[in-house]
PDB file of C-alpha atoms in Angstrom:
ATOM      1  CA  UNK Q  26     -19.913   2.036   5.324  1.00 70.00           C
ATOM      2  CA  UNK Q  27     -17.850   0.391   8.001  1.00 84.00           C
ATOM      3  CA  UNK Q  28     -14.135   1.901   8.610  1.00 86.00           C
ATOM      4  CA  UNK Q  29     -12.085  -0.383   6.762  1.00 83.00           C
ATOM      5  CA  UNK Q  30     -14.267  -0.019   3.412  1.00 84.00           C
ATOM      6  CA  UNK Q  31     -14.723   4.135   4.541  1.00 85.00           C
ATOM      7  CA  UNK Q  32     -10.631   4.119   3.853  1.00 83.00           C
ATOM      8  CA  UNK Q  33      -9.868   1.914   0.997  1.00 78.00           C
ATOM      9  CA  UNK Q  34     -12.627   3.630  -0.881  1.00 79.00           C
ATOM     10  CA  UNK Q  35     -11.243   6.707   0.156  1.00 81.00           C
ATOM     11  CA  UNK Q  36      -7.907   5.563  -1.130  1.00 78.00           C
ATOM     12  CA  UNK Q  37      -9.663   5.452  -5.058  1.00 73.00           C
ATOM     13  CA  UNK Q  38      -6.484   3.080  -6.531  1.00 71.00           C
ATOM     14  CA  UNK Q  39      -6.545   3.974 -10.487  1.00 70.00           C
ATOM     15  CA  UNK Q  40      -3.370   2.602 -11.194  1.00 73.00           C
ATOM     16  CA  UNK Q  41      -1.950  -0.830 -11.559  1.00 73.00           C
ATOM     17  CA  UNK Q  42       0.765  -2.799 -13.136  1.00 78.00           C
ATOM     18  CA  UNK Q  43       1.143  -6.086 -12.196  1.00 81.00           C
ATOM     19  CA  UNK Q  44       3.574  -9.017 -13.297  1.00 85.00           C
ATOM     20  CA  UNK Q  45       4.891 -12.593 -13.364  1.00 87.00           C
ATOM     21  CA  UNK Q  46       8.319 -12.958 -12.444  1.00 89.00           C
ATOM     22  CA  UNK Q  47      10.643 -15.735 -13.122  1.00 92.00           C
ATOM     23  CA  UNK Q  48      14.102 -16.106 -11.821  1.00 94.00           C
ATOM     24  CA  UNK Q  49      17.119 -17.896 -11.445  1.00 95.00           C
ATOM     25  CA  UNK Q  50      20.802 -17.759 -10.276  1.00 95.00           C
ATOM     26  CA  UNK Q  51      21.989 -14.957  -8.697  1.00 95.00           C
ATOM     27  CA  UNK Q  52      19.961 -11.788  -9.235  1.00 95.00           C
ATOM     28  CA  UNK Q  53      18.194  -8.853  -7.031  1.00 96.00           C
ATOM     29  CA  UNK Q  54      15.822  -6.132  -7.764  1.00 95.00           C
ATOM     30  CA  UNK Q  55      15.389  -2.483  -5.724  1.00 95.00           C
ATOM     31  CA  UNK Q  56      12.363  -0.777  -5.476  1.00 93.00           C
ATOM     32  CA  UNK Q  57      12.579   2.508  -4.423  1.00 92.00           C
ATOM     33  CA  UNK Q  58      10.168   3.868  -1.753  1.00 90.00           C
ATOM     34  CA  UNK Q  59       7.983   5.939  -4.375  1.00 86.00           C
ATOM     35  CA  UNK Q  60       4.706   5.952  -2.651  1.00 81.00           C
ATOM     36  CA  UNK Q  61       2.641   3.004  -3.821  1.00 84.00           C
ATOM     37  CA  UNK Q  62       1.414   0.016  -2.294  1.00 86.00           C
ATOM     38  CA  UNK Q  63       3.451  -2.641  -3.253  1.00 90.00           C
ATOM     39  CA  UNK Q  64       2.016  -6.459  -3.808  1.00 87.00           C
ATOM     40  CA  UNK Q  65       4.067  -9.847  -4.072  1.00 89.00           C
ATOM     41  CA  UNK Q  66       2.522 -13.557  -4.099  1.00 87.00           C
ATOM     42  CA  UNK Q  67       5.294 -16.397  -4.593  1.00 89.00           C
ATOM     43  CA  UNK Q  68       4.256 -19.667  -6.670  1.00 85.00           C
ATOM     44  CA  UNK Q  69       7.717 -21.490  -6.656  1.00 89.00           C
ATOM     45  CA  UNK Q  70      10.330 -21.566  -4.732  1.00 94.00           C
ATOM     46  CA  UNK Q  71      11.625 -18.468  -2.307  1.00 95.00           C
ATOM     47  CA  UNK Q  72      13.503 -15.148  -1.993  1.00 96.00           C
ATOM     48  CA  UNK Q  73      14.450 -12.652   0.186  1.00 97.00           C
ATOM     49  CA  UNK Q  74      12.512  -9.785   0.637  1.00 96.00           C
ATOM     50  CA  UNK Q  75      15.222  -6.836   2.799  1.00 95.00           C
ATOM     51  CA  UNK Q  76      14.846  -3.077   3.718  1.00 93.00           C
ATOM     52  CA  UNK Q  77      14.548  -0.981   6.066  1.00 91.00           C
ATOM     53  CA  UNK Q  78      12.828  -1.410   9.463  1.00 87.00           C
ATOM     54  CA  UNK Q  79      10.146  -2.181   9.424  1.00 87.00           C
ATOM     55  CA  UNK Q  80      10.399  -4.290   6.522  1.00 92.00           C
ATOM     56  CA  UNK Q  81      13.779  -5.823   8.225  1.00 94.00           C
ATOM     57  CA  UNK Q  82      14.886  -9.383   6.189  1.00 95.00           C
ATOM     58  CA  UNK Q  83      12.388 -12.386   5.580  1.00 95.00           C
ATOM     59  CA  UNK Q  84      12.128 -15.305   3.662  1.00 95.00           C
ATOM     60  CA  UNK Q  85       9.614 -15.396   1.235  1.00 94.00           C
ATOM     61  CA  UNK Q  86       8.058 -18.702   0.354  1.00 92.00           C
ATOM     62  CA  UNK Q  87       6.148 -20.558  -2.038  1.00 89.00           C
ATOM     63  CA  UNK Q  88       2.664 -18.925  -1.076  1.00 84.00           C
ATOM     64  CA  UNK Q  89       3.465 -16.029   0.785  1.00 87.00           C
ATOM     65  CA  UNK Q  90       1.389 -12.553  -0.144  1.00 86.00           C
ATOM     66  CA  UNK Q  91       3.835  -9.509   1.189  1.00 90.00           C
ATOM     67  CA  UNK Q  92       1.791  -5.970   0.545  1.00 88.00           C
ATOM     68  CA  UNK Q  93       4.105  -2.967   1.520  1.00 89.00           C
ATOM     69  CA  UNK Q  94       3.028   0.323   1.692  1.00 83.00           C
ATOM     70  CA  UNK Q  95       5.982   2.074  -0.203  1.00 82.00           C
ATOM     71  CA  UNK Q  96       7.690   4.685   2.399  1.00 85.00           C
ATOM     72  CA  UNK Q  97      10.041   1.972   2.645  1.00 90.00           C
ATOM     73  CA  UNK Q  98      12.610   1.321  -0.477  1.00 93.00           C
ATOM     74  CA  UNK Q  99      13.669  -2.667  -0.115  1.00 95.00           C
ATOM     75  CA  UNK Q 100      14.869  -5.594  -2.396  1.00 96.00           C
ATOM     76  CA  UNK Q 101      13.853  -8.783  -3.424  1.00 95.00           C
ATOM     77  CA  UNK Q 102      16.827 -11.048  -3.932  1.00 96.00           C
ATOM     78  CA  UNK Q 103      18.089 -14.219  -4.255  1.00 95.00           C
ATOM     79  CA  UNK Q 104      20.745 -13.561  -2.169  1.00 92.00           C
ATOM     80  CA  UNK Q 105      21.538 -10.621   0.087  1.00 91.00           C
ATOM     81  CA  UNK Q 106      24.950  -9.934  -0.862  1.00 91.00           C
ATOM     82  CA  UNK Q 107      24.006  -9.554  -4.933  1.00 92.00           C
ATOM     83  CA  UNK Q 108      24.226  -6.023  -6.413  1.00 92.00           C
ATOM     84  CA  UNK Q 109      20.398  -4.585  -6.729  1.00 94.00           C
ATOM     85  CA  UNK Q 110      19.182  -3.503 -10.238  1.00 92.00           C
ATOM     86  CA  UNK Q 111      16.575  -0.862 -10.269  1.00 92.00           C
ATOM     87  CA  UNK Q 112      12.960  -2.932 -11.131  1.00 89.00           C
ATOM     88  CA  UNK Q 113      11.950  -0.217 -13.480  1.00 85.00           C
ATOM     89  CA  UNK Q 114      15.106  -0.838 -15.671  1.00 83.00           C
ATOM     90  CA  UNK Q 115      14.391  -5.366 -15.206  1.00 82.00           C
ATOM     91  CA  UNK Q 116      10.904  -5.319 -15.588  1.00 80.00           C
ATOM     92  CA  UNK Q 117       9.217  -2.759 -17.589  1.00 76.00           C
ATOM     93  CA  UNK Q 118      10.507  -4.626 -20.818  1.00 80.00           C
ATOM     94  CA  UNK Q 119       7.661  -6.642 -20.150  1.00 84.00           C
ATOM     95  CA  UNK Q 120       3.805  -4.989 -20.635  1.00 81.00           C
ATOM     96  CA  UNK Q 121       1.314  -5.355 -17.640  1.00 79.00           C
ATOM     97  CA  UNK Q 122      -0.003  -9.334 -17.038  1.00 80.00           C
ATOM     98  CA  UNK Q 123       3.280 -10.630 -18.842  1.00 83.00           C
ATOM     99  CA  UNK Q 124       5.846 -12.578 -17.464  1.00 87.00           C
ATOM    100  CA  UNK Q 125       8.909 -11.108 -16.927  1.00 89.00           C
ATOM    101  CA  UNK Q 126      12.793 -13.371 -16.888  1.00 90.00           C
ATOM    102  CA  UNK Q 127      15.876 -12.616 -14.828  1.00 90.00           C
ATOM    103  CA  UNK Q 128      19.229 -14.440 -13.926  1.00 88.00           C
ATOM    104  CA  UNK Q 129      19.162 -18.182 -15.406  1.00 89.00           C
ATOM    105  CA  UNK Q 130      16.919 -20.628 -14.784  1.00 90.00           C
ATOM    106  CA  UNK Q 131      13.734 -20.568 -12.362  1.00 92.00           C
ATOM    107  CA  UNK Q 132      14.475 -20.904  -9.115  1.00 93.00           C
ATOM    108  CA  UNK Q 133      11.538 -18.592  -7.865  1.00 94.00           C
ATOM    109  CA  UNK Q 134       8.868 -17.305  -9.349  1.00 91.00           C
ATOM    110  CA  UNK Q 135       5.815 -15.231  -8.591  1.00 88.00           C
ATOM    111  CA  UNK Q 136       3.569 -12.429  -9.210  1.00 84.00           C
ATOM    112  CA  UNK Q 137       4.008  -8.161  -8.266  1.00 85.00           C
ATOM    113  CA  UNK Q 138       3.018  -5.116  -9.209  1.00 85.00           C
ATOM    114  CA  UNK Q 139       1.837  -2.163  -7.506  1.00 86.00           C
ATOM    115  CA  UNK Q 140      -1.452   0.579  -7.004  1.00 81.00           C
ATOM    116  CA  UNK Q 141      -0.983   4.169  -6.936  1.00 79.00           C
ATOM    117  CA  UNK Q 142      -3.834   6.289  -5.918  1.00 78.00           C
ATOM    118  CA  UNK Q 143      -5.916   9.130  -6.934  1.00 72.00           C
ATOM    119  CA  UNK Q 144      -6.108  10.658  -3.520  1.00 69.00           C
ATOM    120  CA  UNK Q 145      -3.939  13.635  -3.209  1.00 73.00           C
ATOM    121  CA  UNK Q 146      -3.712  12.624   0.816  1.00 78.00           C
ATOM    122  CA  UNK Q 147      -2.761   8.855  -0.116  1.00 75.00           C
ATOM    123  CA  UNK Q 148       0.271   8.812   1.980  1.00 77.00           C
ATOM    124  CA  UNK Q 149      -2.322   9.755   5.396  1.00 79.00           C
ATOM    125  CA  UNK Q 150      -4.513   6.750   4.238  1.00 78.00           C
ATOM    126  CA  UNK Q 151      -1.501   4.569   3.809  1.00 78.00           C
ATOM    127  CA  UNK Q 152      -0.126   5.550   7.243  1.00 76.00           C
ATOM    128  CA  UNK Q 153      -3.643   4.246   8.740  1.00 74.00           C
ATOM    129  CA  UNK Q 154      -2.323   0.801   7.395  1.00 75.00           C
ATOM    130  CA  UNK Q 155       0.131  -1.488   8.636  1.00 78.00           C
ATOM    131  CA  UNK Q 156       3.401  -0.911   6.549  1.00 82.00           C
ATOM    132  CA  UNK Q 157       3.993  -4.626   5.813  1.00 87.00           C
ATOM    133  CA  UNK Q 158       1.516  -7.357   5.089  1.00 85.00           C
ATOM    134  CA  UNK Q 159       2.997 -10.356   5.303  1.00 86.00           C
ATOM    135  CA  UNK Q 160       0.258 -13.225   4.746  1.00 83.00           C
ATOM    136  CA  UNK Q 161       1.824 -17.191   5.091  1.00 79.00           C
ATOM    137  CA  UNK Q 162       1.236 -19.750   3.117  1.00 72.00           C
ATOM    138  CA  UNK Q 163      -1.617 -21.036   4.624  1.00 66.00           C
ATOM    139  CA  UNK Q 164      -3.801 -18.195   3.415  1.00 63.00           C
ATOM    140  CA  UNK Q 165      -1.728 -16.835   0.615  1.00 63.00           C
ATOM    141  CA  UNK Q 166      -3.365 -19.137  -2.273  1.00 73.00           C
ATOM    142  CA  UNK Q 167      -6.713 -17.120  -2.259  1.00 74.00           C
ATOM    143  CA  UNK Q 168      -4.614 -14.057  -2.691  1.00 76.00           C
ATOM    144  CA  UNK Q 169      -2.677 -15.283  -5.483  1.00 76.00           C
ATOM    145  CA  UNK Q 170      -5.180 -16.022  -7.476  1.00 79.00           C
ATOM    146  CA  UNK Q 171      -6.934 -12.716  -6.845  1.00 80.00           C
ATOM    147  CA  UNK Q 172      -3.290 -11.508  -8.085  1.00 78.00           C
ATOM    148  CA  UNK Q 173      -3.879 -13.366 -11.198  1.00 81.00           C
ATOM    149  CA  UNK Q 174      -7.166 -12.586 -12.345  1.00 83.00           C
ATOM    150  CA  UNK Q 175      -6.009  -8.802 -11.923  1.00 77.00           C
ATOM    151  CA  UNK Q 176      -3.362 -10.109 -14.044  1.00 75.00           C
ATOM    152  CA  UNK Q 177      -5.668 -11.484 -16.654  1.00 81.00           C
ATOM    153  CA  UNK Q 178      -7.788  -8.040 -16.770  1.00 79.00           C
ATOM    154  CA  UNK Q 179      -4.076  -5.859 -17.652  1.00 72.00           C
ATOM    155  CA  UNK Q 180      -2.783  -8.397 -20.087  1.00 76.00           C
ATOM    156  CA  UNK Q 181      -6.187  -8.946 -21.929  1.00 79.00           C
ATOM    157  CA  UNK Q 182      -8.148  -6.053 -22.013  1.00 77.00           C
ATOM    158  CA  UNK Q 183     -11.855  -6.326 -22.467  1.00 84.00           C
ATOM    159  CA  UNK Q 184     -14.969  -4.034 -22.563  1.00 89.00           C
ATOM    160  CA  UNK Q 185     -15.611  -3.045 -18.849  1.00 85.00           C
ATOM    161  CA  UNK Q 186     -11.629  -3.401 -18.071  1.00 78.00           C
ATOM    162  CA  UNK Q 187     -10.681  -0.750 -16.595  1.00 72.00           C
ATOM    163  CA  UNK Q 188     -14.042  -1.379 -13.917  1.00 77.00           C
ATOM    164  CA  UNK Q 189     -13.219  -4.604 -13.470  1.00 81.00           C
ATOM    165  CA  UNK Q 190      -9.627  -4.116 -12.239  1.00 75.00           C
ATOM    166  CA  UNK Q 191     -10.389  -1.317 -10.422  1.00 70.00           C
ATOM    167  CA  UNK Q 192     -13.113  -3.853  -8.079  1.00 77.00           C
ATOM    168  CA  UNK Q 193     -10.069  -6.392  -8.361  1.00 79.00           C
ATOM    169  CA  UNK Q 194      -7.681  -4.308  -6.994  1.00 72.00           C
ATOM    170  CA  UNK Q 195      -9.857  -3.126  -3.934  1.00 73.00           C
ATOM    171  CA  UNK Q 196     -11.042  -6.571  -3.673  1.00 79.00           C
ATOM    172  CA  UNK Q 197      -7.505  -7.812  -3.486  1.00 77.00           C
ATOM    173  CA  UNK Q 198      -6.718  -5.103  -0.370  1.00 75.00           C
ATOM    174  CA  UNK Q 199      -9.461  -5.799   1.520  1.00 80.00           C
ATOM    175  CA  UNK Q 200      -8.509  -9.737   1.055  1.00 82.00           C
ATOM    176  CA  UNK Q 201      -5.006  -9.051   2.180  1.00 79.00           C
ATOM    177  CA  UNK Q 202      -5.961  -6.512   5.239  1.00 80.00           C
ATOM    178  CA  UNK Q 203      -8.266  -9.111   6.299  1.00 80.00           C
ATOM    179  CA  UNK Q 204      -5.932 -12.102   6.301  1.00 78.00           C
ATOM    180  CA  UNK Q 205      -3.542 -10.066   8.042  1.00 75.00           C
ATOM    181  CA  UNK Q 206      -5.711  -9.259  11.061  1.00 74.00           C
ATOM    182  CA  UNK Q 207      -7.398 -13.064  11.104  1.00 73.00           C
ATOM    183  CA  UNK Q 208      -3.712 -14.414  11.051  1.00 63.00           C
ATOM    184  CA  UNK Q 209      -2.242 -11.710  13.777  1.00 59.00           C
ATOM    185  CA  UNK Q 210      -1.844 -10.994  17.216  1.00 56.00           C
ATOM    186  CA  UNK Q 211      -3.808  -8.325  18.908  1.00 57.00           C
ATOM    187  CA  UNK Q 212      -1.816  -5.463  17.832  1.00 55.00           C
ATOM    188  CA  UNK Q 213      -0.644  -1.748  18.693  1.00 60.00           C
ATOM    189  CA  UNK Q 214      -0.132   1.419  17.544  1.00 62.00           C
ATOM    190  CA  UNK Q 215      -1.971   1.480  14.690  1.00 70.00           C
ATOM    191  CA  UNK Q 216      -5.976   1.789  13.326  1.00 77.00           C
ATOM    192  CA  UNK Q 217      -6.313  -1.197  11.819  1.00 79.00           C
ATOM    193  CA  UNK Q 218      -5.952  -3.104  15.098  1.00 79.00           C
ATOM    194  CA  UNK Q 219      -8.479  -1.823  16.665  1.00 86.00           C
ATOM    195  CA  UNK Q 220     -10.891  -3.296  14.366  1.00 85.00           C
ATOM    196  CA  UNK Q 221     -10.202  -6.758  16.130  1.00 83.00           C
ATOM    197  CA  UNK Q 222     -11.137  -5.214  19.401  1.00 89.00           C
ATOM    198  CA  UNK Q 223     -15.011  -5.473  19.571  1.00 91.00           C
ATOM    199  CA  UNK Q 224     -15.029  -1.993  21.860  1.00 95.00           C
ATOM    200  CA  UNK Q 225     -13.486  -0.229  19.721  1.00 95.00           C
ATOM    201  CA  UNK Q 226     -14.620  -1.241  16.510  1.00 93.00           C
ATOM    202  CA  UNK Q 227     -18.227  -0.622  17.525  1.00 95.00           C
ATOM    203  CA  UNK Q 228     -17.059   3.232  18.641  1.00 96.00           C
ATOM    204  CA  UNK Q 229     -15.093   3.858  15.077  1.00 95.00           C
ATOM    205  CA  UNK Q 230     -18.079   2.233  12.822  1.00 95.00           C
ATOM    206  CA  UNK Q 231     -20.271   4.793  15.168  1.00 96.00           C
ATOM    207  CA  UNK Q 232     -17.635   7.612  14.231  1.00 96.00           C
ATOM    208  CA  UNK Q 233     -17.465   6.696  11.057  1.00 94.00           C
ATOM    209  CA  UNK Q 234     -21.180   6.612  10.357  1.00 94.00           C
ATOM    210  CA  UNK Q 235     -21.949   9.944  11.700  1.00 96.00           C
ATOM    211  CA  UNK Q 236     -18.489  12.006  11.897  1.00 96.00           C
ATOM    212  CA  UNK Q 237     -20.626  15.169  11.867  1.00 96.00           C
ATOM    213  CA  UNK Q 238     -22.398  14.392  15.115  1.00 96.00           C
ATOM    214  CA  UNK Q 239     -20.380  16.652  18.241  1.00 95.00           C
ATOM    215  CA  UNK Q 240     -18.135  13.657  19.476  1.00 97.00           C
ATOM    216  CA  UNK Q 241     -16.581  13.988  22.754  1.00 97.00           C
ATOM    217  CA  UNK Q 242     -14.449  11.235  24.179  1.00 98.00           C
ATOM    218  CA  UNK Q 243     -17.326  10.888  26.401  1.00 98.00           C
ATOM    219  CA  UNK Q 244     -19.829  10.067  23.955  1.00 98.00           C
ATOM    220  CA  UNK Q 245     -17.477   7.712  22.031  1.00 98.00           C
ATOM    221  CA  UNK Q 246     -16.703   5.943  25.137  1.00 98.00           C
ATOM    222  CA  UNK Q 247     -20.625   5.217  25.489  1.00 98.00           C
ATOM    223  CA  UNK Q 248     -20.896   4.042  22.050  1.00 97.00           C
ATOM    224  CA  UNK Q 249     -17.629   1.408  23.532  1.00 97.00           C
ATOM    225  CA  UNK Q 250     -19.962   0.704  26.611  1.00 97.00           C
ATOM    226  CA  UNK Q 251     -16.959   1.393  28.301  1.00 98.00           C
ATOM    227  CA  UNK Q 252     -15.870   4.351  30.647  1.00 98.00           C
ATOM    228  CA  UNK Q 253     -14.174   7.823  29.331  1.00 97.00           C
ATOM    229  CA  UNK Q 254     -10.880   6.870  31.335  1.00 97.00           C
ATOM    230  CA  UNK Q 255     -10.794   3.393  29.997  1.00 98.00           C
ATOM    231  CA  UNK Q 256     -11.535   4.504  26.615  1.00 98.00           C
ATOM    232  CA  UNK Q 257      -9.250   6.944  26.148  1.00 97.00           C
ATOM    233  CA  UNK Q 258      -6.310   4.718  27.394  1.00 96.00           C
ATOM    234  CA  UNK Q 259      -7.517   1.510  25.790  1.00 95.00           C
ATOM    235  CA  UNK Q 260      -7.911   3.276  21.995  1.00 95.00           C
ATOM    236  CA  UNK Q 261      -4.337   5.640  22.553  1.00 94.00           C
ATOM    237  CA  UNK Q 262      -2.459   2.462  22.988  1.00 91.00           C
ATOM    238  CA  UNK Q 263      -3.747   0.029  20.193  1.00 90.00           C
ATOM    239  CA  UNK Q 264      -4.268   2.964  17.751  1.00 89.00           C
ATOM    240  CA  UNK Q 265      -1.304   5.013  18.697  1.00 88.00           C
ATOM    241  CA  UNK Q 266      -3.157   8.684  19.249  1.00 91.00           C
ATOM    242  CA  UNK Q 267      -5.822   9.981  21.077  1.00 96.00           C
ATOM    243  CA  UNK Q 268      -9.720   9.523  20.377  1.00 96.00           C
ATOM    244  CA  UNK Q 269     -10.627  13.182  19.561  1.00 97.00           C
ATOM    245  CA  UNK Q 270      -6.967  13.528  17.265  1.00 96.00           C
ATOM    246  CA  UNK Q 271      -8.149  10.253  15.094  1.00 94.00           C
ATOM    247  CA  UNK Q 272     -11.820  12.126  14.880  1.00 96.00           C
ATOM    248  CA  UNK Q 273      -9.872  15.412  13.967  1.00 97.00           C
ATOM    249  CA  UNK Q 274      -7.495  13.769  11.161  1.00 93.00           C
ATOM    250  CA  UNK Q 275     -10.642  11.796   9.671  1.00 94.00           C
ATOM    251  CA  UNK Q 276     -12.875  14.479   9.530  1.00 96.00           C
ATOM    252  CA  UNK Q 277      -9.761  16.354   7.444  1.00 95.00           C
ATOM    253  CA  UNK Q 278      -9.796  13.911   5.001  1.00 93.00           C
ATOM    254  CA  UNK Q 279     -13.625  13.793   4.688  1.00 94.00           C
ATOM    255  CA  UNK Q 280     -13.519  17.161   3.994  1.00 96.00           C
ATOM    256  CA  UNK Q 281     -10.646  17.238   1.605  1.00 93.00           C
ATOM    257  CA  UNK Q 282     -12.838  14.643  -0.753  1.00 91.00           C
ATOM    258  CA  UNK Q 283     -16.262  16.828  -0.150  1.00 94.00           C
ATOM    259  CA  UNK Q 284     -14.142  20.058  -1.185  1.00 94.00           C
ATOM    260  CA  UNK Q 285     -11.654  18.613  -4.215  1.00 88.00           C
ATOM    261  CA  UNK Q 286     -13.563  16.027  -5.825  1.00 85.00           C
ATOM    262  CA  UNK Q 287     -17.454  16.851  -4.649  1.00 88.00           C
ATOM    263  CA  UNK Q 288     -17.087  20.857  -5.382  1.00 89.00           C
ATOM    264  CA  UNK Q 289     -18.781  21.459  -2.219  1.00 93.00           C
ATOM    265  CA  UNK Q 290     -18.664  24.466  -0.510  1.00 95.00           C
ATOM    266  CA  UNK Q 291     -16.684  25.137   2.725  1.00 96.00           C
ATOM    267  CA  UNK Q 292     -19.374  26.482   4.598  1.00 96.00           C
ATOM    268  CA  UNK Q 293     -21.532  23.402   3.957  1.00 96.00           C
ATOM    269  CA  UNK Q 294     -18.426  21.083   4.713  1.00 97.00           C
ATOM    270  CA  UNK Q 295     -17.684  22.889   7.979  1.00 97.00           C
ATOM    271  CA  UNK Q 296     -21.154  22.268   8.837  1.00 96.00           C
ATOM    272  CA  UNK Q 297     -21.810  18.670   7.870  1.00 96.00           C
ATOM    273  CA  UNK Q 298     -18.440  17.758  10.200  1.00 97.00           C
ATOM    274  CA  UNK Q 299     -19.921  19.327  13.119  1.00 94.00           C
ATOM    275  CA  UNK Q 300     -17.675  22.923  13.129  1.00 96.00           C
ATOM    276  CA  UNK Q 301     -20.104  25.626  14.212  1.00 93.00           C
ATOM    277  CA  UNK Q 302     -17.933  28.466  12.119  1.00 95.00           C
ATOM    278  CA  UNK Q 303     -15.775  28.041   8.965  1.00 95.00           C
ATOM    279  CA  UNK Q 304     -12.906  29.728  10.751  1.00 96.00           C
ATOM    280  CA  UNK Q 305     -12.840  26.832  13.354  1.00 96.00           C
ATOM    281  CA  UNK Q 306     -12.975  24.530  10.498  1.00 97.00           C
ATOM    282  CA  UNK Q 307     -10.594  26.025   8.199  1.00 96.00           C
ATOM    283  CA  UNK Q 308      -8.045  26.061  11.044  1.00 96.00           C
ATOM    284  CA  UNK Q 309      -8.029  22.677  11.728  1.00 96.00           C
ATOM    285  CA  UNK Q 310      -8.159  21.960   8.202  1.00 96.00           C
ATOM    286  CA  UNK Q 311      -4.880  23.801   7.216  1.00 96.00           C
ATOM    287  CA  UNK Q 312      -3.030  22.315  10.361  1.00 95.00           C
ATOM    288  CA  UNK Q 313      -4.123  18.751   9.624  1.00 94.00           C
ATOM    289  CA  UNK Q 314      -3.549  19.033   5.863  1.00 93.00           C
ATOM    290  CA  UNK Q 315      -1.349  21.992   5.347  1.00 93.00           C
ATOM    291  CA  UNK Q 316      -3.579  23.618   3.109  1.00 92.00           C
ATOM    292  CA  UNK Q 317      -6.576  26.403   3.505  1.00 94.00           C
ATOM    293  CA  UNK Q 318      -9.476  24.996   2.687  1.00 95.00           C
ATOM    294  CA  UNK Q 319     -10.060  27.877  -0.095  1.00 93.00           C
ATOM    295  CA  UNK Q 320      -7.395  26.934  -1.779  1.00 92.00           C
ATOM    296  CA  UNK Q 321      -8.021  23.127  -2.165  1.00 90.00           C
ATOM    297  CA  UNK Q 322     -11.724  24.465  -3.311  1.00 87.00           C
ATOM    298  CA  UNK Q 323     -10.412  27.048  -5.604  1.00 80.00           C
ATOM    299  CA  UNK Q 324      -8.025  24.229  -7.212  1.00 76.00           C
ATOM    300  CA  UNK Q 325     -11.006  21.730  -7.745  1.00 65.00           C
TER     301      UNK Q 325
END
């Protein structure tokens, strides 16, 4: 697979709860940073979406798809100087696909919701991402209706449901990531960017295809056609680390899923990654994840 769909799949989202919103008057909402992607598409009228850098405080207009990646609490107000209720407490009155009502009148309304994720290393997958997506108008309509046909699988549940959202929602990321990098600037300090970057795209989907072969910076420089000095530079400023660290932390992950979910065994995961002993692995394992690689196994 190529990088972007290596990740997402990686991610495994198996949890969803989207919802219409309608609102009027005065009102706000706080969602607290819990962990979860978050996912917003406005249909009418506007709001304010505030937090934290690096969410910082933007208008959100009819259109606009914000995804956040929830490290971040924020709000979503009318107006900035309103007292926040927590969402949980204004929206879960409402089931999944329903619309929910707040303040009087509709002066905005919309659809949100959020995925949380099987993987027990989410949070490193999430940190690969940008923190905010924030898609204009101009491409947002696609996305909303992705949101609503996720919205039409939770409300009315079918045979196959719980499939079908599940392709939805990983249809619906890879729609907004996309958008996101067609709509933006060549960009630094984080994975995703270098994706846009023909060079280095063509090195990671080489990475990414065989992370077991011995990589050197060297040898992924080659696969850039480009040389080791100017590699190593070019991919430490638009990813924000160096070439071998990226190889180190993806490997990790790799072998976290091959240990936890696969039930394979740590020698034959060392091996497959390209570590000639399991101490070698299982050191670089427990520094990148925390965790000895016997005891992820031993809890699988």
């Amino acid at each position: 697979m190529d990088p972007l769909s290596d990740v997402l799949s990686m991610l495994r989202p198996t949890d969803y709860a989207f919802r219409g919103l309608e609102a009027g008057g005065s009102w706000s909402l706080h969602y607290p940073a819990d962990g979860s992607l978050k996912c917003f598409a406005i249909s009418l009228g506007s709001c304010w979406l505030y937090g934290d850098a690096p969410i910082g405080r933007r208008r959100l207009r009819q259109g606009d798809v914000v995804m956040m990646s929830g490290s971040t609490a924020f709000r979503l107000c009318s107006d900035l100087e309103q007292q926040p209720v927590d969402v949980a407490e204004a929206l879960t009155v409402v089931g999944p696909g329903n619309v929910a009502r707040i303040g009087t009148g509709i002066d905005c309304a919309g659809l949100g919701g959020y995925f949380g994720f099987a993987n027990t290393h989410a949070g490193i997958l999430l940190a690969m991402l940008p923190e905010v997506l924030h898609v204009a108008s101009s491409a947002g309509e696609a996305l909303r209706l992705s949101i609503a046909r996720l919205m039409e699988e939770l409300r009315c549940p079918r045979p196959g449901g719980q499939l079908m959202a599940s392709h939805l929602a990983q249809a619906l990321l890879i729609e907004a990531l996309r958008h996101h990098l067609d709509g933006a600037a060549q960009g630094r300090g984080n994975w995703l960017y270098a994706l846009q970057d023909r060079k280095l795209s063509t090195a990671l989907s080489a990475l990414h295809a065989e992370p077991g072969r011995p990589w050197t910076v060297a040898l992924l420089a080659a696969a850039a056609g480009m040389s080791r000095s100017a590699f190593a530079a070019h991919f430490a400023a638009t990813v924000g680390e160096a070439p071998m660290a990226y190889v180190t932390r993806w490997r990790m992950l790799l072998a976290y899923e091959r240990l936890a979910v696969e039930g394979a065994t740590i020698s034959r995961v060392a091996t497959s990654l390209g570590y000639a002993s399991d101490s070698a692995f299982g050191a670089a394992f427990k520094r990148i994840l925390g965790a000895s690689p016997r005891k992820v196994r031993k809890a699988s």
